[in-house]
mmCIF file of C-alpha atoms and ligand atoms in Angstrom:
data_model
loop_
_atom_site.group_PDB
_atom_site.id
_atom_site.type_symbol
_atom_site.label_atom_id
_atom_site.label_comp_id
_atom_site.label_asym_id
_atom_site.label_seq_id
_atom_site.Cartn_x
_atom_site.Cartn_y
_atom_site.Cartn_z
ATOM 1 C CA MET Q 1 67.346 117.290 105.973
ATOM 2 C CA LYS Q 2 67.562 113.631 106.594
ATOM 3 C CA ARG Q 3 66.348 113.694 110.141
ATOM 4 C CA PHE Q 4 65.686 116.529 112.478
ATOM 5 C CA CYS Q 5 63.030 116.126 115.106
ATOM 6 C CA LEU Q 6 64.556 113.396 117.095
ATOM 7 C CA ALA Q 7 63.471 114.014 120.648
ATOM 8 C CA LEU Q 8 60.073 112.389 120.570
ATOM 9 C CA ALA Q 9 61.298 109.690 118.221
ATOM 10 C CA ILE Q 10 63.818 108.618 120.804
ATOM 11 C CA LEU Q 11 61.358 108.796 123.666
ATOM 12 C CA LEU Q 12 58.872 106.644 121.777
ATOM 13 C CA LEU Q 13 61.506 104.242 120.672
ATOM 14 C CA GLY Q 14 63.047 103.821 124.087
ATOM 15 C CA CYS Q 15 66.036 102.302 122.386
ATOM 16 C CA SER Q 16 68.615 102.840 125.069
ATOM 17 C CA LYS Q 17 69.112 104.193 128.512
ATOM 18 C CA ALA Q 18 71.457 106.802 127.211
ATOM 19 C CA THR Q 19 69.008 108.300 124.750
ATOM 20 C CA SER Q 20 65.576 107.452 126.099
ATOM 21 C CA THR Q 21 66.228 109.389 129.264
ATOM 22 C CA GLY Q 22 67.098 113.024 129.334
ATOM 23 C CA ASP Q 23 65.325 116.281 129.038
ATOM 24 C CA TRP Q 24 64.478 116.973 125.392
ATOM 25 C CA LYS Q 25 63.181 120.396 124.413
ATOM 26 C CA ASN Q 26 62.423 122.384 121.313
ATOM 27 C CA ALA Q 27 64.820 125.292 120.957
ATOM 28 C CA PRO Q 28 63.016 128.641 121.180
ATOM 29 C CA VAL Q 29 63.971 130.263 117.899
ATOM 30 C CA ASP Q 30 61.828 132.277 115.508
ATOM 31 C CA PRO Q 31 61.957 131.425 111.821
ATOM 32 C CA ILE Q 32 63.463 134.119 109.585
ATOM 33 C CA LYS Q 33 60.964 136.430 107.894
ATOM 34 C CA PRO Q 34 60.788 136.601 104.073
ATOM 35 C CA GLY Q 35 62.790 139.525 102.678
ATOM 36 C CA ALA Q 36 65.545 139.243 105.286
ATOM 37 C CA VAL Q 37 69.274 139.312 104.616
ATOM 38 C CA VAL Q 38 71.199 136.645 106.507
ATOM 39 C CA LYS Q 39 74.890 135.839 106.792
ATOM 40 C CA LEU Q 40 75.962 132.254 107.364
ATOM 41 C CA ARG Q 41 79.315 131.006 108.653
ATOM 42 C CA VAL Q 42 80.742 128.343 106.349
ATOM 43 C CA ALA Q 43 83.389 125.651 106.772
ATOM 44 C CA HIS Q 44 84.709 122.971 104.432
ATOM 45 C CA ALA Q 45 85.731 119.888 106.397
ATOM 46 C CA THR Q 46 87.747 117.470 104.305
ATOM 47 C CA ASN Q 47 88.895 113.893 104.467
ATOM 48 C CA PRO Q 48 92.205 113.773 102.554
ATOM 49 C CA ARG Q 49 91.413 110.274 101.252
ATOM 50 C CA LEU Q 50 88.443 111.450 99.194
ATOM 51 C CA ALA Q 51 87.883 113.655 96.150
ATOM 52 C CA ARG Q 52 86.860 117.217 96.896
ATOM 53 C CA PHE Q 53 85.522 120.302 95.165
ATOM 54 C CA SER Q 54 88.160 122.892 94.237
ATOM 55 C CA PRO Q 55 87.856 126.405 95.744
ATOM 56 C CA ASP Q 56 86.387 127.602 92.428
ATOM 57 C CA HIS Q 57 83.757 124.891 92.482
ATOM 58 C CA LEU Q 58 82.936 125.643 96.097
ATOM 59 C CA ARG Q 59 82.230 129.205 94.988
ATOM 60 C CA ILE Q 60 79.802 127.799 92.395
ATOM 61 C CA VAL Q 61 78.129 125.750 95.150
ATOM 62 C CA LEU Q 62 77.559 128.819 97.305
ATOM 63 C CA ALA Q 63 76.459 131.041 94.415
ATOM 64 C CA SER Q 64 73.946 128.399 93.350
ATOM 65 C CA ALA Q 65 72.629 128.141 96.927
ATOM 66 C CA GLN Q 66 72.316 131.908 97.087
ATOM 67 C CA LEU Q 67 70.375 132.092 93.809
ATOM 68 C CA THR Q 68 68.058 129.235 94.793
ATOM 69 C CA MET Q 69 67.331 130.847 98.178
ATOM 70 C CA TRP Q 70 66.470 134.086 96.445
ATOM 71 C CA LYS Q 71 64.241 132.480 93.825
ATOM 72 C CA HIS Q 72 62.394 130.138 96.184
ATOM 73 C CA PHE Q 73 62.260 132.011 99.480
ATOM 74 C CA GLY Q 74 62.983 135.659 98.687
ATOM 75 C CA ILE Q 75 65.891 135.640 101.115
ATOM 76 C CA TYR Q 76 69.314 137.064 100.361
ATOM 77 C CA VAL Q 77 71.938 134.793 101.896
ATOM 78 C CA GLU Q 78 75.525 135.909 102.298
ATOM 79 C CA PHE Q 79 78.350 133.575 103.270
ATOM 80 C CA THR Q 80 81.555 134.148 105.181
ATOM 81 C CA ASP Q 81 84.830 133.090 103.612
ATOM 82 C CA VAL Q 82 85.021 129.304 103.670
ATOM 83 C CA ALA Q 83 87.076 128.065 106.632
ATOM 84 C CA GLU Q 84 89.085 124.975 105.655
ATOM 85 C CA THR Q 85 89.390 122.292 108.322
ATOM 86 C CA GLY Q 86 90.261 118.614 108.566
ATOM 87 C CA ILE Q 87 87.485 116.209 109.371
ATOM 88 C CA ASP Q 88 89.494 114.951 112.344
ATOM 89 C CA GLN Q 89 89.678 118.475 113.751
ATOM 90 C CA LEU Q 90 85.966 118.908 113.237
ATOM 91 C CA PHE Q 91 85.062 115.708 115.066
ATOM 92 C CA ALA Q 92 87.290 116.773 117.959
ATOM 93 C CA VAL Q 93 84.619 119.316 119.006
ATOM 94 C CA ILE Q 94 82.244 116.510 120.022
ATOM 95 C CA PRO Q 95 82.262 116.311 123.819
ATOM 96 C CA PRO Q 96 83.457 112.786 124.777
ATOM 97 C CA SER Q 97 80.643 112.230 127.293
ATOM 98 C CA ILE Q 98 77.945 112.971 124.710
ATOM 99 C CA ARG Q 99 79.730 110.910 122.112
ATOM 100 C CA ALA Q 100 79.678 107.969 124.505
ATOM 101 C CA ALA Q 101 75.961 108.487 125.156
ATOM 102 C CA ARG Q 102 75.244 108.509 121.445
ATOM 103 C CA VAL Q 103 77.017 105.240 120.545
ATOM 104 C CA GLU Q 104 73.954 103.203 121.477
ATOM 105 C CA SER Q 105 71.884 104.957 118.818
ATOM 106 C CA ILE Q 106 74.103 103.603 116.041
ATOM 107 C CA TYR Q 107 73.084 100.435 114.185
ATOM 108 C CA ASP Q 108 76.504 98.833 113.989
ATOM 109 C CA PHE Q 109 76.554 97.564 110.406
ATOM 110 C CA LYS Q 110 80.335 97.315 110.335
ATOM 111 C CA SER Q 111 80.423 94.527 112.894
ATOM 112 C CA GLY Q 112 77.032 93.107 111.916
ATOM 113 C CA LYS Q 113 75.676 93.775 115.403
ATOM 114 C CA GLY Q 114 72.468 95.632 114.797
ATOM 115 C CA ASP Q 115 68.842 95.116 115.739
ATOM 116 C CA ARG Q 116 66.742 95.066 112.568
ATOM 117 C CA HIS Q 117 63.445 95.343 114.411
ATOM 118 C CA MET Q 118 64.630 98.384 116.278
ATOM 119 C CA LEU Q 119 65.766 99.911 113.000
ATOM 120 C CA ALA Q 120 62.308 99.449 111.445
ATOM 121 C CA ALA Q 121 60.655 100.765 114.613
ATOM 122 C CA GLY Q 122 62.891 103.811 114.467
ATOM 123 C CA ILE Q 123 61.874 104.544 110.872
ATOM 124 C CA HIS Q 124 58.238 104.132 111.856
ATOM 125 C CA ASN Q 125 58.696 106.587 114.701
ATOM 126 C CA THR Q 126 60.271 109.137 112.375
ATOM 127 C CA LEU Q 127 57.395 108.838 109.888
ATOM 128 C CA THR Q 128 54.822 109.125 112.655
ATOM 129 C CA GLU Q 129 56.559 112.003 114.376
ATOM 130 C CA ARG Q 130 56.720 113.943 111.116
ATOM 131 C CA LYS Q 131 53.071 113.136 110.378
ATOM 132 C CA THR Q 132 54.010 111.536 107.052
ATOM 133 C CA SER Q 133 50.948 109.972 105.403
ATOM 134 C CA LEU Q 134 51.230 106.550 103.768
ATOM 135 C CA GLU Q 135 49.956 108.094 100.534
ATOM 136 C CA ASP Q 136 52.638 110.816 100.439
ATOM 137 C CA ALA Q 137 55.331 108.338 101.443
ATOM 138 C CA LEU Q 138 54.370 105.983 98.616
ATOM 139 C CA THR Q 139 54.157 108.776 96.056
ATOM 140 C CA PHE Q 140 57.793 109.368 96.866
ATOM 141 C CA ALA Q 141 59.128 105.888 97.546
ATOM 142 C CA ALA Q 142 56.981 103.260 95.789
ATOM 143 C CA PRO Q 143 59.026 103.191 92.550
ATOM 144 C CA TYR Q 144 62.091 102.165 94.560
ATOM 145 C CA LEU Q 145 60.607 99.547 96.879
ATOM 146 C CA PRO Q 146 60.289 95.779 96.336
ATOM 147 C CA ASP Q 147 56.873 95.901 98.039
ATOM 148 C CA ALA Q 148 55.065 98.810 96.362
ATOM 149 C CA HIS Q 149 51.812 98.273 98.291
ATOM 150 C CA PRO Q 150 52.569 98.096 102.023
ATOM 151 C CA LYS Q 151 49.361 98.092 104.034
ATOM 152 C CA ASP Q 152 50.437 100.618 106.641
ATOM 153 C CA LEU Q 153 53.358 102.749 107.830
ATOM 154 C CA MET Q 154 54.850 99.905 109.879
ATOM 155 C CA SER Q 155 54.968 97.582 106.849
ATOM 156 C CA LEU Q 156 56.500 100.396 104.856
ATOM 157 C CA SER Q 157 59.087 100.943 107.606
ATOM 158 C CA GLU Q 158 60.040 97.264 107.547
ATOM 159 C CA SER Q 159 60.402 97.372 103.783
ATOM 160 C CA LEU Q 160 62.513 100.532 104.026
ATOM 161 C CA SER Q 161 64.785 99.043 106.685
ATOM 162 C CA THR Q 162 65.403 95.965 104.530
ATOM 163 C CA ILE Q 163 66.348 97.951 101.445
ATOM 164 C CA MET Q 164 68.397 100.343 103.545
ATOM 165 C CA LEU Q 165 70.602 97.568 104.927
ATOM 166 C CA GLU Q 166 70.958 95.847 101.552
ATOM 167 C CA ARG Q 167 72.118 99.014 99.857
ATOM 168 C CA LEU Q 168 74.312 100.056 102.778
ATOM 169 C CA GLU Q 169 76.169 96.777 102.329
ATOM 170 C CA HIS Q 170 76.828 97.717 98.698
ATOM 171 C CA TRP Q 171 78.296 101.048 99.782
ATOM 172 C CA ARG Q 172 80.878 99.226 101.869
ATOM 173 C CA HIS Q 173 82.504 97.932 98.700
ATOM 174 C CA ILE Q 174 83.243 101.225 96.989
ATOM 175 C CA THR Q 175 86.842 102.312 97.182
ATOM 176 C CA ALA Q 176 88.660 105.639 97.396
ATOM 177 C CA ALA Q 177 91.515 106.695 95.101
ATOM 178 C CA ASP Q 178 93.999 104.970 97.428
ATOM 179 C CA GLY Q 179 92.282 101.625 96.827
ATOM 180 C CA THR Q 180 90.912 101.228 100.341
ATOM 181 C CA PRO Q 181 87.179 101.332 101.158
ATOM 182 C CA VAL Q 182 85.548 104.757 101.332
ATOM 183 C CA ILE Q 183 83.746 103.526 104.452
ATOM 184 C CA ASP Q 184 86.568 102.482 106.741
ATOM 185 C CA ALA Q 185 86.925 101.920 110.481
ATOM 186 C CA SER Q 186 86.810 105.654 111.201
ATOM 187 C CA PRO Q 187 83.601 107.140 112.655
ATOM 188 C CA TYR Q 188 83.287 109.831 109.967
ATOM 189 C CA ASN Q 189 80.599 108.031 107.936
ATOM 190 C CA GLU Q 190 78.261 107.832 110.950
ATOM 191 C CA TRP Q 191 75.358 110.262 110.770
ATOM 192 C CA VAL Q 192 74.825 110.121 114.529
ATOM 193 C CA TYR Q 193 78.123 111.908 115.178
ATOM 194 C CA TRP Q 194 77.343 114.602 112.636
ATOM 195 C CA ASP Q 195 74.032 115.011 114.440
ATOM 196 C CA THR Q 196 75.995 115.521 117.671
ATOM 197 C CA LEU Q 197 78.612 118.078 116.592
ATOM 198 C CA GLY Q 198 76.395 121.005 117.554
ATOM 199 C CA TYR Q 199 76.617 120.114 121.259
ATOM 200 C CA GLY Q 200 80.283 121.029 121.044
ATOM 201 C CA ASN Q 201 81.907 124.364 120.401
ATOM 202 C CA LEU Q 202 80.994 124.452 116.722
ATOM 203 C CA GLN Q 203 81.435 127.852 115.109
ATOM 204 C CA TYR Q 204 79.709 127.321 111.765
ATOM 205 C CA ASP Q 205 76.167 127.464 110.393
ATOM 206 C CA LEU Q 206 77.061 125.384 107.330
ATOM 207 C CA VAL Q 207 79.612 122.598 107.151
ATOM 208 C CA LEU Q 208 80.304 121.279 103.671
ATOM 209 C CA THR Q 209 82.291 118.068 103.579
ATOM 210 C CA ASN Q 210 83.705 115.669 101.010
ATOM 211 C CA GLN Q 211 83.121 112.864 103.539
ATOM 212 C CA PHE Q 212 80.711 110.107 102.532
ATOM 213 C CA ILE Q 213 78.023 109.883 105.211
ATOM 214 C CA ALA Q 214 76.278 106.521 105.027
ATOM 215 C CA SER Q 215 75.038 104.651 108.075
ATOM 216 C CA ALA Q 216 72.042 103.240 109.924
ATOM 217 C CA GLU Q 217 70.728 104.342 113.288
ATOM 218 C CA TYR Q 218 67.786 103.818 115.584
ATOM 219 C CA TYR Q 219 66.389 107.326 115.367
ATOM 220 C CA GLY Q 220 65.812 109.920 112.709
ATOM 221 C CA VAL Q 221 65.993 107.736 109.568
ATOM 222 C CA ASP Q 222 63.656 109.167 106.955
ATOM 223 C CA ILE Q 223 62.366 107.663 103.706
ATOM 224 C CA HIS Q 224 64.748 109.293 101.275
ATOM 225 C CA SER Q 225 67.844 108.279 103.191
ATOM 226 C CA ALA Q 226 66.627 104.703 103.689
ATOM 227 C CA ILE Q 227 66.052 104.067 99.984
ATOM 228 C CA ARG Q 228 69.543 105.350 99.186
ATOM 229 C CA GLY Q 229 71.027 102.805 101.581
ATOM 230 C CA GLY Q 230 71.507 105.116 104.552
ATOM 231 C CA VAL Q 231 73.200 107.813 102.497
ATOM 232 C CA THR Q 232 72.889 111.337 103.824
ATOM 233 C CA VAL Q 233 73.242 114.287 101.507
ATOM 234 C CA GLY Q 234 72.487 116.936 104.085
ATOM 235 C CA THR Q 235 70.922 117.346 107.500
ATOM 236 C CA THR Q 236 69.987 120.275 109.678
ATOM 237 C CA SER Q 237 70.782 119.452 113.307
ATOM 238 C CA TYR Q 238 70.778 121.178 116.664
ATOM 239 C CA SER Q 239 73.617 123.589 117.378
ATOM 240 C CA ARG Q 240 74.071 125.481 120.625
ATOM 241 C CA ASN Q 241 76.283 128.111 119.008
ATOM 242 C CA SER Q 242 73.996 129.149 116.182
ATOM 243 C CA GLN Q 243 71.433 131.927 116.311
ATOM 244 C CA TYR Q 244 69.155 129.500 114.452
ATOM 245 C CA SER Q 245 69.727 126.822 117.120
ATOM 246 C CA SER Q 246 70.802 124.470 114.363
ATOM 247 C CA TYR Q 247 73.460 123.986 111.740
ATOM 248 C CA VAL Q 248 73.613 122.352 108.337
ATOM 249 C CA PHE Q 249 76.024 119.667 107.267
ATOM 250 C CA MET Q 250 76.130 118.620 103.658
ATOM 251 C CA SER Q 251 78.178 115.959 101.934
ATOM 252 C CA THR Q 252 79.396 116.738 98.432
ATOM 253 C CA PHE Q 253 80.318 113.074 97.895
ATOM 254 C CA PRO Q 254 76.978 112.075 96.285
ATOM 255 C CA PHE Q 255 77.508 114.851 93.706
ATOM 256 C CA THR Q 256 81.143 114.128 92.845
ATOM 257 C CA ASP Q 257 81.458 110.359 93.242
ATOM 258 C CA THR Q 258 81.694 108.366 90.013
ATOM 259 C CA SER Q 259 81.458 104.823 91.391
ATOM 260 C CA GLU Q 260 79.028 102.470 89.704
ATOM 261 C CA ASN Q 261 76.958 102.384 92.868
ATOM 262 C CA THR Q 262 76.417 106.130 92.790
ATOM 263 C CA ARG Q 263 75.840 106.209 89.047
ATOM 264 C CA GLN Q 264 73.065 103.647 89.382
ATOM 265 C CA LEU Q 265 71.190 105.933 91.757
ATOM 266 C CA ARG Q 266 71.880 109.052 89.744
ATOM 267 C CA ASP Q 267 70.256 110.452 86.581
ATOM 268 C CA GLY Q 268 73.245 110.396 84.243
ATOM 269 C CA ASP Q 269 76.753 111.735 84.699
ATOM 270 C CA TYR Q 270 77.459 115.249 85.951
ATOM 271 C CA SER Q 271 80.315 117.515 84.906
ATOM 272 C CA GLU Q 272 82.113 119.071 87.866
ATOM 273 C CA GLU Q 273 80.393 122.411 87.143
ATOM 274 C CA LEU Q 274 76.948 120.820 87.059
ATOM 275 C CA ALA Q 275 77.710 118.841 90.209
ATOM 276 C CA ALA Q 276 78.609 122.104 91.978
ATOM 277 C CA GLU Q 277 75.487 123.856 90.740
ATOM 278 C CA LEU Q 278 73.238 120.997 91.818
ATOM 279 C CA ALA Q 279 74.963 120.716 95.200
ATOM 280 C CA GLY Q 280 74.353 124.431 95.750
ATOM 281 C CA ALA Q 281 70.671 124.182 94.870
ATOM 282 C CA TYR Q 282 70.352 121.246 97.223
ATOM 283 C CA LEU Q 283 72.120 123.243 99.912
ATOM 284 C CA ALA Q 284 69.189 125.681 99.662
ATOM 285 C CA HIS Q 285 66.930 122.792 100.745
ATOM 286 C CA GLU Q 286 68.969 122.540 103.952
ATOM 287 C CA ILE Q 287 69.016 126.305 104.430
ATOM 288 C CA GLY Q 288 65.204 126.125 104.170
ATOM 289 C CA HIS Q 289 65.285 123.831 107.209
ATOM 290 C CA LEU Q 290 67.783 126.097 108.980
ATOM 291 C CA LEU Q 291 66.069 129.457 108.529
ATOM 292 C CA PHE Q 292 62.383 128.516 108.370
ATOM 293 C CA GLN Q 293 62.279 125.088 110.062
ATOM 294 C CA LEU Q 294 60.372 123.678 107.086
ATOM 295 C CA GLY Q 295 59.516 119.994 106.748
ATOM 296 C CA HIS Q 296 59.436 117.630 103.753
ATOM 297 C CA PRO Q 297 56.477 117.818 101.335
ATOM 298 C CA PHE Q 298 57.220 114.345 99.954
ATOM 299 C CA GLY Q 299 56.353 113.893 96.293
ATOM 300 C CA GLN Q 300 55.561 117.601 95.697
ATOM 301 C CA LYS Q 301 58.043 118.005 92.892
ATOM 302 C CA SER Q 302 57.869 121.786 92.590
ATOM 303 C CA CYS Q 303 59.060 122.179 96.201
ATOM 304 C CA VAL Q 304 62.737 122.686 96.955
ATOM 305 C CA MET Q 305 61.890 120.995 100.275
ATOM 306 C CA ASN Q 306 60.857 117.758 98.524
ATOM 307 C CA PRO Q 307 63.944 115.548 98.931
ATOM 308 C CA ALA Q 308 65.654 114.303 95.781
ATOM 309 C CA SER Q 309 64.729 110.733 94.862
ATOM 310 C CA LEU Q 310 67.740 108.443 95.186
ATOM 311 C CA LEU Q 311 70.596 110.657 93.941
ATOM 312 C CA ARG Q 312 68.691 112.123 90.992
ATOM 313 C CA PHE Q 313 69.641 115.732 91.612
ATOM 314 C CA ARG Q 314 69.342 116.996 88.044
ATOM 315 C CA GLU Q 315 65.797 115.678 87.798
ATOM 316 C CA TRP Q 316 65.018 117.262 91.175
ATOM 317 C CA PHE Q 317 66.530 120.566 90.096
ATOM 318 C CA ASN Q 318 64.596 120.673 86.806
ATOM 319 C CA GLN Q 319 61.292 120.152 88.621
ATOM 320 C CA ILE Q 320 61.543 122.707 91.421
ATOM 321 C CA ASN Q 321 59.603 125.923 90.982
ATOM 322 C CA GLY Q 322 59.190 128.328 93.882
ATOM 323 C CA GLN Q 323 56.019 129.913 92.510
ATOM 324 C CA ASP Q 324 54.183 126.606 92.771
ATOM 325 C CA CYS Q 325 55.355 125.895 96.311
ATOM 326 C CA PRO Q 326 55.506 129.090 98.381
ATOM 327 C CA ILE Q 327 56.070 129.099 102.136
ATOM 328 C CA GLY Q 328 52.769 128.294 103.848
ATOM 329 C CA SER Q 329 51.285 126.398 100.914
ATOM 330 C CA ARG Q 330 51.304 123.039 102.706
ATOM 331 C CA PRO Q 331 51.672 121.967 106.354
ATOM 332 C CA GLU Q 332 55.297 120.932 105.755
ATOM 333 C CA MET Q 333 55.975 124.301 104.123
ATOM 334 C CA ARG Q 334 54.838 126.284 107.147
ATOM 335 C CA ALA Q 335 57.602 128.157 108.960
ATOM 336 C CA GLY Q 336 58.264 126.389 112.248
ATOM 337 C CA ALA Q 337 56.964 123.002 110.992
ATOM 338 C CA ILE Q 338 59.954 121.200 112.527
ATOM 339 C CA PRO Q 339 61.616 123.211 115.281
ATOM 340 C CA PRO Q 340 65.118 122.169 116.343
ATOM 341 C CA SER Q 341 65.157 119.966 119.422
ATOM 342 C CA PHE Q 342 67.932 119.194 121.835
ATOM 343 C CA ASN Q 343 68.773 117.302 124.988
ATOM 344 C CA GLN Q 344 69.086 119.804 127.837
ATOM 345 C CA ASP Q 345 71.054 117.374 129.983
ATOM 346 C CA TRP Q 346 73.750 117.153 127.342
ATOM 347 C CA VAL Q 347 73.957 120.920 127.062
ATOM 348 C CA LYS Q 348 74.404 121.158 130.843
ATOM 349 C CA MET Q 349 77.131 118.510 130.697
ATOM 350 C CA THR Q 350 79.286 120.677 128.468
ATOM 351 C CA PRO Q 351 79.441 124.299 129.621
ATOM 352 C CA GLN Q 352 80.824 126.547 126.919
ATOM 353 C CA PRO Q 353 84.040 128.515 127.350
HETATM 354 ZN ZN1 ZN C 15 65.496 117.876 104.190
#
């Protein structure tokens, strides 16, 4: 999960009328109990301009997620058949009124109109809201920061916002197979919209996508995404149509992309099979957010809930060990650590059919 508990972050930040007002609540949902069998509804939303996993490799992704869930959480996860959809169709479920309200939360890096101080303040709010200690944050992030010894969380947030924007600029130069930039004028790279899909009539618990999600926004930016340059691998966000009150979206792009930018953040090249296996294991991290509402034990390398550093998924995978990081072993690993939150006003604005 890149960002999850956004309600308080927005209230503290007070970044815009559209998002600082409103009635934010935690969704009343009980975490799943160990030993349960759960069935998740899966879709694959694709952008035709970008490389994608084949159906066979998608099966590897899901099998790997299933195995990792079993080994780390003792939960047997079943998946529906994968529904194929276009990314344009998927984005069409976002109610226009909520989409308009959310625009102000986006740091507009494409036009260069963004408020750097608000970005740093937003990161600080996320760290504070999630009770991230400076020590844990530095265990995770110090090797990747120009200033390895920030004096407090605000200095760290400023450092993170700087590196985030620098690296995000690099991502703008990578190109798709058709020779045009992967990040184009379309809204599909913007995390904020992915974080909004669940207010619409979304019928999936997991959305896998080949879309590259890289952006900056004034709420919800966490350490691991910032040091990648705003790149999201996966997030667990509110969803009105899910029994878990949230849904997972996960981008396969960081696993399959072979651009120099990606390779610099990765730990060597991956075959397509390995990429699928690693993507599946990382999907289990998101399913841990979905089913148990777990947080991020930053720097605890045995924990599947410790985010991967940069895009070093093989290293992450080789270090995780469920026996050394059971549910309940740390505050972030307690079921219900980060309950899904949502804006009640937005739900009222869009009655379901
Ligand atoms: Zn996470």
